[in-house]
Amino acid sequence: MIGQLTGLVGQIEGERCIVDVNGVGYVVSASTRTLAVLPQPPSVARVLIETIVREDAIQLFGFATTDERDWFRLLTTVQSVGAKVALAILSANNPGELLLAINAGDKGSLTRAAGVGPRLADRILSELRNKVAKMPGGGGTVSAPGIVSGPSVENDALLALAGLGFRRAEAWPVLSKVLAENENATLDLAIRLSLKDLAR
Amino acid sequence: MIGQLTGLVGQIEGERCIVDVNGVGYVVSASTRTLAVLPQPPSVARVLIETIVREDAIQLFGFATTDERDWFRLLTTVQSVGAKVALAILSANNPGELLLAINAGDKGSLTRAAGVGPRLADRILSELRNKVAKMPGGGGTVSAPGIVSGPSVENDALLALAGLGFRRAEAWPVLSKVLAENENATLDLAIRLSLKDLAR
Amino acid sequence: MIGQLTGLVGQIEGERCIVDVNGVGYVVSASTRTLAVLPQPPSVARVLIETIVREDAIQLFGFATTDERDWFRLLTTVQSVGAKVALAILSANNPGELLLAINAGDKGSLTRAAGVGPRLADRILSELRNKVAKMPGGGGTVSAPGIVSGPSVENDALLALAGLGFRRAEAWPVLSKVLAENENATLDLAIRLSLKDLAR
Amino acid sequence: MIGQLTGLVGQIEGERCIVDVNGVGYVVSASTRTLAVLPQPPSVARVLIETIVREDAIQLFGFATTDERDWFRLLTTVQSVGAKVALAILSANNPGELLLAINAGDKGSLTRAAGVGPRLADRILSELRNKVAKMPGGGGTVSAPGIVSGPSVENDALLALAGLGFRRAEAWPVLSKVLAENENATLDLAIRLSLKDLAR
C-alpha cells in the first residue's frame, strides 16, 4: 500500500524510527546502515517503503536505496528468513558485500548478522546462488544512499521544497532555473541553491 | 477505503507506480494503458482507485476513467479472474474493444492478455455475455482518460491547484472567472488559464 | 481508526460518496439523508465516521450528526442488522422518527427500509425496546444535520478555514473577533463572517 | 504502523478522543490522565501512538510520555491484561506510582483500576516483579506529560508551527534565534516566543 515516505525522521530507537509526514508519524523499521544515513531534521528525508500486512500488524520497512529494497525482497523469499532477519543481514552487509558473499559462498558474512546461524546461512547460500546474477551491486555502482541524481532530482527537490512549505508554483520556476544552470546537480545541491533564491 | 488519489506519479515499474500525495507515496497497480496516460510531474495526476483488502495485503488498483474501473469490477466477478488478470485484459483492450469482443464472442481479444488461456476466455465470454448491455463503451463516448469535462471540472481544477500549493480561497475566484469566460473548458485548459492569472 | 473526515465531497453514487482530504479520496457510505445535506464543493464538509474493519475490507460509514451515528451503533447490535441495513433504516427514518417507531412498536416505519422484512422488524422492536430510553431524538432537539453550534464551533470553523487554505495563525484572531461579536453564531455564520474579513 | 500524531484534539468522550491531522480525525484511546493534559485547540497536541491491528479492528492508543507508553507495552505482556485494562491501570496510577506499587507488592493500587480484581492484581505483581528494574519512573524524573525539553524541542516546535500554518522555511530561522537566546526553552516557551516574532 505505501511505497515511499517523505518527511521528518525522529525517535531513532534500535532498528526503528518515526518518519513524520505532515503530522502523521509512521513507525519505520530499517537497517542500522539506512538509519545512519537518513538526513536529520529540519532536512526532509525520502525513504523507500515495503509494506507488510499480517493479521495482527501492518509494518513498514524502510530503505535508502532501491538496491537495498531489492535485496530485502530477495532475502525474504528464503524459507525462515523473515523481515527482521533480512534487515539484520542488510545491517551487517551492504548490497555489494552481500553479492560477493553469496557468489563466494562466504558463510561468515551472513552469520555475523543477528539471528543467522550456520544452518540458515547454508540455506541462504544454496537458495540464492542461482538468483543473484541480476541483483544490483554486482559491478554496477551502488547508488549512494539517499542521494539521487539524474532525472528524478526535479521531482525529489520539488517534494522536499513542498515539505519545507514552498508552493510548487513558486518552487518549480526557481528549481528549473537552478537545474538549467547546474547540469548534473545532485538533489542536495538543487535544494540548497533553490532555497537561497526562494528564501530571499 | 481509498477511492481516489491526487498527487505526483513516479517510479513507474512494470504494472505499478507510486502516486505521491503530500509526502505519502502509495503503490498503485494499473493497466499499461492507464500508466501511459497519467500526467507526469510536475503536473498533478488524479487516479480513480479500487482498494482490495486481504489478510496479507492492502492493494490499490488505479484507473484513468470510471469506464475502466467499472469493467475491472465486472471482470473480477468471473471465477478465476483476479485483479492481476483483469488488469492484463484492460492493458490489452480498452472498454470499447472489450464490449465489442464480448458481444462478438471474440476469444482472440481476450487470450492476447497475459494469463488468459482459451478455457478462461470461454468462461469470461459465457459469464459476461448477458451482463454487458449496460456497460460503458457500448456506443456511448469512451470518456478520454484523465480528461474530465463538465460539472466536475471545477472540483478537479480546485484540487489540482491546491496540489500546486494555491489556497482554495485564492484559486476559487480566479477559477470561477476562467470557467465563466470559457464555457466548456476542459480540466487542462481550466488549470492552465488559472495558473496564468495566479502566477502573476 | 478514523472517526472524522473534513474535506471535499464528490462522486455521490447510490449510498456512497468520496470525501477528498488533501488529495486522498476516501470512500464513505452514508444514508441518503446524510448525502443530501453534505455541503457541496467548494465548501468543505465535516463527516463523522465509523470505521469497520473486516478480513476483506476496511469500510468507512459517514454521519452528519452524532445522533445518527449513535443510532447506527445501536441498530448494528441487533442480530442480522449489518451496516448496510442500518444505513437503509436511517435513510428511511431520522433519529426522532426512529425513536417514535420503536417506542410505538411501529413495524411499518422499519419495513419501508430496503432489506427489512416483517420478521427482522419484529426482532429490532423487541431487542431495542428497552435500550432506547437514553437514545437521542427522544424529546431533546434533533441536532440539525451538519450544523454544529456551541463550544465546538471554534474548532470546526478553524478546521474549515484551514481546509480553505487559511493559516490557523491568520484565521484564529479573526474568528475569535467574529465569535465575540456574534454570541451564538452557528458554524456556517462563523465561517462566512470570517471569510469576509480574511478575503479582504 | 502509526507511532505519533500531531494535530487538534477534540470530541473527548470517556477514554477516547479525536486527533485531527489536516482533516483526517483519528480515534485515539488514552488514559484519563493523558486526556486531561492534552493541549486544547487551537494549540496543536503531539501524542505518542501504539497501533494495535486485529482481524476486526485497527486501534490507536495514545500516550503523553514515552514512560506511559513503555508501561503500557509491559502491562499488556501480562496474560489477560489487554489494552483496555492497561489503560485503566494507567488512569489510576502514573508511572512512578506504578513502579512503587509493583516493587511494594501493593495490590490496592492495581485493584482501584476498572477491570482489575484481586486475582489479576496478584498475577500482575508476580509476572512483573522481576521486570520493572529498568522501567521509567524508578527514581528518574517522570517526564512531564506533553512537555518535552532538550534537543527535540526544535523538531516539535517546527511541527507545531507547521501545524499552525507557518512554512518551515519561515519558522526555522526565527525558531533557531529563539532557541539560541533561550538556552533551556521548553517546547511551550519556544512556540510562544516564535509566534510573537512570526505573527508580526
PDB file of C-alpha atoms in Angstrom, chain C residues 1-199:
ATOM      1  CA  MET C   1      -9.265   4.130  13.402  1.00  0.00           C
ATOM      2  CA  ILE C   2     -10.777   7.095  11.527  1.00  0.00           C
ATOM      3  CA  GLY C   3     -13.527   8.987  13.400  1.00  0.00           C
ATOM      4  CA  GLN C   4     -13.963  12.096  11.308  1.00  0.00           C
ATOM      5  CA  LEU C   5     -13.114  13.442   7.823  1.00  0.00           C
ATOM      6  CA  THR C   6     -13.065  17.077   6.752  1.00  0.00           C
ATOM      7  CA  GLY C   7     -12.778  17.543   3.000  1.00  0.00           C
ATOM      8  CA  LEU C   8     -14.430  17.988  -0.404  1.00  0.00           C
ATOM      9  CA  VAL C   9     -17.409  15.716  -1.124  1.00  0.00           C
ATOM     10  CA  GLY C  10     -17.688  14.322  -4.676  1.00  0.00           C
ATOM     11  CA  GLN C  11     -18.819  11.368  -6.884  1.00  0.00           C
ATOM     12  CA  ILE C  12     -22.081  10.740  -4.981  1.00  0.00           C
ATOM     13  CA  GLU C  13     -23.344   7.371  -6.334  1.00  0.00           C
ATOM     14  CA  GLY C  14     -26.177   5.435  -4.639  1.00  0.00           C
ATOM     15  CA  GLU C  15     -25.259   5.296  -0.939  1.00  0.00           C
ATOM     16  CA  ARG C  16     -21.592   6.245  -1.399  1.00  0.00           C
ATOM     17  CA  CYS C  17     -19.504   9.345  -1.964  1.00  0.00           C
ATOM     18  CA  ILE C  18     -15.866  10.344  -1.992  1.00  0.00           C
ATOM     19  CA  VAL C  19     -14.573  12.697   0.727  1.00  0.00           C
ATOM     20  CA  ASP C  20     -11.319  14.137  -0.604  1.00  0.00           C
ATOM     21  CA  VAL C  21      -8.947  15.249   2.156  1.00  0.00           C
ATOM     22  CA  ASN C  22      -5.877  16.964   0.669  1.00  0.00           C
ATOM     23  CA  GLY C  23      -5.632  14.611  -2.286  1.00  0.00           C
ATOM     24  CA  VAL C  24      -6.677  11.316  -0.655  1.00  0.00           C
ATOM     25  CA  GLY C  25     -10.272  10.463  -1.618  1.00  0.00           C
ATOM     26  CA  TYR C  26     -11.928   8.219   0.980  1.00  0.00           C
ATOM     27  CA  VAL C  27     -14.960   6.093   0.005  1.00  0.00           C
ATOM     28  CA  VAL C  28     -17.713   6.841   2.547  1.00  0.00           C
ATOM     29  CA  SER C  29     -21.049   5.019   2.735  1.00  0.00           C
ATOM     30  CA  ALA C  30     -23.881   7.072   4.198  1.00  0.00           C
ATOM     31  CA  SER C  31     -27.672   7.304   4.423  1.00  0.00           C
ATOM     32  CA  THR C  32     -29.412   9.154   1.608  1.00  0.00           C
ATOM     33  CA  ARG C  33     -30.398  11.791   4.218  1.00  0.00           C
ATOM     34  CA  THR C  34     -26.771  12.463   5.109  1.00  0.00           C
ATOM     35  CA  LEU C  35     -25.655  12.507   1.457  1.00  0.00           C
ATOM     36  CA  ALA C  36     -28.410  15.060   0.756  1.00  0.00           C
ATOM     37  CA  VAL C  37     -27.229  17.543   3.425  1.00  0.00           C
ATOM     38  CA  LEU C  38     -23.457  17.390   2.955  1.00  0.00           C
ATOM     39  CA  PRO C  39     -22.153  20.778   1.725  1.00  0.00           C
ATOM     40  CA  GLN C  40     -21.064  20.665  -1.900  1.00  0.00           C
ATOM     41  CA  PRO C  41     -17.639  21.880  -3.125  1.00  0.00           C
ATOM     42  CA  PRO C  42     -16.023  24.314  -2.905  1.00  0.00           C
ATOM     43  CA  SER C  43     -17.439  24.228   0.660  1.00  0.00           C
ATOM     44  CA  VAL C  44     -15.638  21.865   2.996  1.00  0.00           C
ATOM     45  CA  ALA C  45     -17.749  19.139   4.647  1.00  0.00           C
ATOM     46  CA  ARG C  46     -17.102  17.536   8.047  1.00  0.00           C
ATOM     47  CA  VAL C  47     -18.416  13.963   8.314  1.00  0.00           C
ATOM     48  CA  LEU C  48     -18.398  11.815  11.457  1.00  0.00           C
ATOM     49  CA  ILE C  49     -17.007   8.385  10.566  1.00  0.00           C
ATOM     50  CA  GLU C  50     -17.372   4.861  11.956  1.00  0.00           C
ATOM     51  CA  THR C  51     -14.574   2.587  10.691  1.00  0.00           C
ATOM     52  CA  ILE C  52     -15.476  -1.089  10.296  1.00  0.00           C
ATOM     53  CA  VAL C  53     -12.552  -3.469   9.689  1.00  0.00           C
ATOM     54  CA  ARG C  54     -13.081  -6.962   8.319  1.00  0.00           C
ATOM     55  CA  GLU C  55     -10.656  -9.547   6.906  1.00  0.00           C
ATOM     56  CA  ASP C  56     -11.505  -8.491   3.355  1.00  0.00           C
ATOM     57  CA  ALA C  57     -12.463  -4.824   3.738  1.00  0.00           C
ATOM     58  CA  ILE C  58     -11.890  -1.581   5.631  1.00  0.00           C
ATOM     59  CA  GLN C  59     -15.152   0.398   5.361  1.00  0.00           C
ATOM     60  CA  LEU C  60     -15.974   3.952   6.382  1.00  0.00           C
ATOM     61  CA  PHE C  61     -19.570   4.859   7.295  1.00  0.00           C
ATOM     62  CA  GLY C  62     -20.409   8.580   7.448  1.00  0.00           C
ATOM     63  CA  PHE C  63     -22.912  10.554   9.525  1.00  0.00           C
ATOM     64  CA  ALA C  64     -23.965  14.215   9.604  1.00  0.00           C
ATOM     65  CA  THR C  65     -24.751  14.139  13.342  1.00  0.00           C
ATOM     66  CA  THR C  66     -23.714  12.248  16.476  1.00  0.00           C
ATOM     67  CA  ASP C  67     -27.391  11.230  16.862  1.00  0.00           C
ATOM     68  CA  GLU C  68     -27.371   9.385  13.561  1.00  0.00           C
ATOM     69  CA  ARG C  69     -24.031   7.726  14.407  1.00  0.00           C
ATOM     70  CA  ASP C  70     -25.306   6.617  17.844  1.00  0.00           C
ATOM     71  CA  TRP C  71     -28.406   5.063  16.269  1.00  0.00           C
ATOM     72  CA  PHE C  72     -26.185   3.310  13.708  1.00  0.00           C
ATOM     73  CA  ARG C  73     -24.150   1.810  16.568  1.00  0.00           C
ATOM     74  CA  LEU C  74     -27.314   0.680  18.385  1.00  0.00           C
ATOM     75  CA  LEU C  75     -29.021  -0.761  15.269  1.00  0.00           C
ATOM     76  CA  THR C  76     -25.938  -2.841  14.358  1.00  0.00           C
ATOM     77  CA  THR C  77     -26.101  -4.567  17.777  1.00  0.00           C
ATOM     78  CA  VAL C  78     -29.276  -6.317  16.597  1.00  0.00           C
ATOM     79  CA  GLN C  79     -28.635  -9.774  15.132  1.00  0.00           C
ATOM     80  CA  SER C  80     -28.773  -9.753  11.270  1.00  0.00           C
ATOM     81  CA  VAL C  81     -28.728  -5.961  11.118  1.00  0.00           C
ATOM     82  CA  GLY C  82     -25.450  -5.162   9.391  1.00  0.00           C
ATOM     83  CA  ALA C  83     -24.101  -1.771   8.370  1.00  0.00           C
ATOM     84  CA  LYS C  84     -25.953  -1.737   5.033  1.00  0.00           C
ATOM     85  CA  VAL C  85     -29.366  -2.455   6.584  1.00  0.00           C
ATOM     86  CA  ALA C  86     -28.701   0.042   9.397  1.00  0.00           C
ATOM     87  CA  LEU C  87     -27.985   2.756   6.799  1.00  0.00           C
ATOM     88  CA  ALA C  88     -31.168   1.805   4.910  1.00  0.00           C
ATOM     89  CA  ILE C  89     -33.206   2.220   8.122  1.00  0.00           C
ATOM     90  CA  LEU C  90     -31.528   5.619   8.739  1.00  0.00           C
ATOM     91  CA  SER C  91     -32.302   6.616   5.132  1.00  0.00           C
ATOM     92  CA  ALA C  92     -35.974   5.857   5.789  1.00  0.00           C
ATOM     93  CA  ASN C  93     -36.191   7.423   9.296  1.00  0.00           C
ATOM     94  CA  ASN C  94     -34.404  10.270  11.076  1.00  0.00           C
ATOM     95  CA  PRO C  95     -33.441   9.661  14.728  1.00  0.00           C
ATOM     96  CA  GLY C  96     -36.630  11.263  16.077  1.00  0.00           C
ATOM     97  CA  GLU C  97     -38.889   9.151  13.842  1.00  0.00           C
ATOM     98  CA  LEU C  98     -36.890   6.027  14.744  1.00  0.00           C
ATOM     99  CA  LEU C  99     -37.350   6.623  18.452  1.00  0.00           C
ATOM    100  CA  LEU C 100     -41.100   7.125  17.982  1.00  0.00           C
ATOM    101  CA  ALA C 101     -41.376   3.981  15.823  1.00  0.00           C
ATOM    102  CA  ILE C 102     -39.597   1.774  18.370  1.00  0.00           C
ATOM    103  CA  ASN C 103     -41.499   3.195  21.339  1.00  0.00           C
ATOM    104  CA  ALA C 104     -44.773   2.765  19.461  1.00  0.00           C
ATOM    105  CA  GLY C 105     -43.876  -0.709  18.127  1.00  0.00           C
ATOM    106  CA  ASP C 106     -44.500   0.645  14.615  1.00  0.00           C
ATOM    107  CA  LYS C 107     -43.229  -2.079  12.193  1.00  0.00           C
ATOM    108  CA  GLY C 108     -44.228  -0.079   9.093  1.00  0.00           C
ATOM    109  CA  SER C 109     -41.553   2.583   9.669  1.00  0.00           C
ATOM    110  CA  LEU C 110     -38.909  -0.163   9.709  1.00  0.00           C
ATOM    111  CA  THR C 111     -40.139  -2.324   6.828  1.00  0.00           C
ATOM    112  CA  ARG C 112     -40.095   0.663   4.438  1.00  0.00           C
ATOM    113  CA  ALA C 113     -36.288   0.412   4.642  1.00  0.00           C
ATOM    114  CA  ALA C 114     -34.648  -1.782   1.988  1.00  0.00           C
ATOM    115  CA  GLY C 115     -33.673  -5.176   3.379  1.00  0.00           C
ATOM    116  CA  VAL C 116     -36.046  -5.079   6.382  1.00  0.00           C
ATOM    117  CA  GLY C 117     -38.878  -7.638   6.298  1.00  0.00           C
ATOM    118  CA  PRO C 118     -41.594  -8.158   8.929  1.00  0.00           C
ATOM    119  CA  ARG C 119     -39.590 -10.758  10.884  1.00  0.00           C
ATOM    120  CA  LEU C 120     -36.464  -8.567  11.132  1.00  0.00           C
ATOM    121  CA  ALA C 121     -38.644  -5.576  12.070  1.00  0.00           C
ATOM    122  CA  ASP C 122     -40.123  -7.621  14.923  1.00  0.00           C
ATOM    123  CA  ARG C 123     -36.648  -8.551  16.162  1.00  0.00           C
ATOM    124  CA  ILE C 124     -35.475  -4.897  16.045  1.00  0.00           C
ATOM    125  CA  LEU C 125     -38.521  -3.764  18.011  1.00  0.00           C
ATOM    126  CA  SER C 126     -38.174  -6.485  20.657  1.00  0.00           C
ATOM    127  CA  GLU C 127     -34.351  -6.175  21.059  1.00  0.00           C
ATOM    128  CA  LEU C 128     -34.276  -2.360  21.191  1.00  0.00           C
ATOM    129  CA  ARG C 129     -37.477  -1.554  23.092  1.00  0.00           C
ATOM    130  CA  ASN C 130     -35.642  -1.444  26.449  1.00  0.00           C
ATOM    131  CA  LYS C 131     -32.500   0.198  25.118  1.00  0.00           C
ATOM    132  CA  VAL C 132     -33.801   3.415  23.583  1.00  0.00           C
ATOM    133  CA  ALA C 133     -34.643   5.413  26.723  1.00  0.00           C
ATOM    134  CA  LYS C 134     -31.322   7.280  26.575  1.00  0.00           C
ATOM    135  CA  MET C 135     -31.154   7.499  22.760  1.00  0.00           C
ATOM    136  CA  PRO C 136     -31.089  10.977  21.166  1.00  0.00           C
ATOM    137  CA  GLY C 137     -34.180  12.230  19.441  1.00  0.00           C
ATOM    138  CA  GLY C 138     -36.327  11.368  22.495  1.00  0.00           C
ATOM    139  CA  GLY C 139     -37.889  14.799  23.204  1.00  0.00           C
ATOM    140  CA  GLY C 140     -34.448  16.547  23.012  1.00  0.00           C
ATOM    141  CA  THR C 141     -33.894  18.657  19.882  1.00  0.00           C
ATOM    142  CA  VAL C 142     -32.544  16.601  16.970  1.00  0.00           C
ATOM    143  CA  SER C 143     -29.280  18.456  16.252  1.00  0.00           C
ATOM    144  CA  ALA C 144     -29.639  19.871  12.761  1.00  0.00           C
ATOM    145  CA  PRO C 145     -27.547  17.799  10.357  1.00  0.00           C
ATOM    146  CA  GLY C 146     -24.157  19.323   9.715  1.00  0.00           C
ATOM    147  CA  ILE C 147     -24.915  22.420  11.716  1.00  0.00           C
ATOM    148  CA  VAL C 148     -22.946  22.416  14.940  1.00  0.00           C
ATOM    149  CA  SER C 149     -23.459  25.182  17.455  1.00  0.00           C
ATOM    150  CA  GLY C 150     -21.958  25.875  20.880  1.00  0.00           C
ATOM    151  CA  PRO C 151     -18.399  25.452  22.083  1.00  0.00           C
ATOM    152  CA  SER C 152     -17.045  23.344  19.217  1.00  0.00           C
ATOM    153  CA  VAL C 153     -17.958  25.978  16.600  1.00  0.00           C
ATOM    154  CA  GLU C 154     -14.487  27.473  17.127  1.00  0.00           C
ATOM    155  CA  ASN C 155     -12.702  24.177  16.340  1.00  0.00           C
ATOM    156  CA  ASP C 156     -14.899  23.342  13.380  1.00  0.00           C
ATOM    157  CA  ALA C 157     -14.622  26.831  11.906  1.00  0.00           C
ATOM    158  CA  LEU C 158     -10.826  26.675  12.356  1.00  0.00           C
ATOM    159  CA  LEU C 159     -10.768  23.328  10.548  1.00  0.00           C
ATOM    160  CA  ALA C 160     -12.992  24.597   7.733  1.00  0.00           C
ATOM    161  CA  LEU C 161     -10.896  27.756   7.278  1.00  0.00           C
ATOM    162  CA  ALA C 162      -7.726  25.611   7.338  1.00  0.00           C
ATOM    163  CA  GLY C 163      -9.367  23.430   4.711  1.00  0.00           C
ATOM    164  CA  LEU C 164      -9.903  26.567   2.645  1.00  0.00           C
ATOM    165  CA  GLY C 165      -6.172  27.235   2.901  1.00  0.00           C
ATOM    166  CA  PHE C 166      -6.110  29.881   5.623  1.00  0.00           C
ATOM    167  CA  ARG C 167      -3.312  29.507   8.135  1.00  0.00           C
ATOM    168  CA  ARG C 168      -4.581  28.943  11.658  1.00  0.00           C
ATOM    169  CA  ALA C 169      -2.396  31.848  12.832  1.00  0.00           C
ATOM    170  CA  GLU C 170      -4.323  34.134  10.455  1.00  0.00           C
ATOM    171  CA  ALA C 171      -7.766  32.572  10.873  1.00  0.00           C
ATOM    172  CA  TRP C 172      -7.836  32.320  14.657  1.00  0.00           C
ATOM    173  CA  PRO C 173      -7.663  36.050  15.606  1.00  0.00           C
ATOM    174  CA  VAL C 174     -10.324  36.920  13.005  1.00  0.00           C
ATOM    175  CA  LEU C 175     -12.548  34.014  14.094  1.00  0.00           C
ATOM    176  CA  SER C 176     -12.240  34.957  17.788  1.00  0.00           C
ATOM    177  CA  LYS C 177     -13.384  38.511  16.958  1.00  0.00           C
ATOM    178  CA  VAL C 178     -16.365  37.153  14.965  1.00  0.00           C
ATOM    179  CA  LEU C 179     -17.397  34.784  17.795  1.00  0.00           C
ATOM    180  CA  ALA C 180     -17.052  37.562  20.362  1.00  0.00           C
ATOM    181  CA  GLU C 181     -19.310  39.867  18.316  1.00  0.00           C
ATOM    182  CA  ASN C 182     -21.845  37.128  17.443  1.00  0.00           C
ATOM    183  CA  GLU C 183     -22.529  35.206  20.653  1.00  0.00           C
ATOM    184  CA  ASN C 184     -24.460  32.139  19.370  1.00  0.00           C
ATOM    185  CA  ALA C 185     -23.032  32.145  15.869  1.00  0.00           C
ATOM    186  CA  THR C 186     -23.595  28.823  14.090  1.00  0.00           C
ATOM    187  CA  LEU C 187     -20.670  27.204  12.256  1.00  0.00           C
ATOM    188  CA  ASP C 188     -21.970  28.460   8.907  1.00  0.00           C
ATOM    189  CA  LEU C 189     -22.288  32.085  10.095  1.00  0.00           C
ATOM    190  CA  ALA C 190     -18.861  31.980  11.816  1.00  0.00           C
ATOM    191  CA  ILE C 191     -17.161  30.781   8.608  1.00  0.00           C
ATOM    192  CA  ARG C 192     -18.952  33.271   6.321  1.00  0.00           C
ATOM    193  CA  LEU C 193     -18.195  36.300   8.538  1.00  0.00           C
ATOM    194  CA  SER C 194     -14.556  35.220   8.978  1.00  0.00           C
ATOM    195  CA  LEU C 195     -14.158  34.704   5.215  1.00  0.00           C
ATOM    196  CA  LYS C 196     -15.427  38.266   4.561  1.00  0.00           C
ATOM    197  CA  ASP C 197     -12.651  39.614   6.774  1.00  0.00           C
ATOM    198  CA  LEU C 198      -9.940  37.194   5.644  1.00  0.00           C
ATOM    199  CA  ALA C 199     -10.635  37.523   1.919  1.00  0.00           C
TER     200      ALA C 199
END
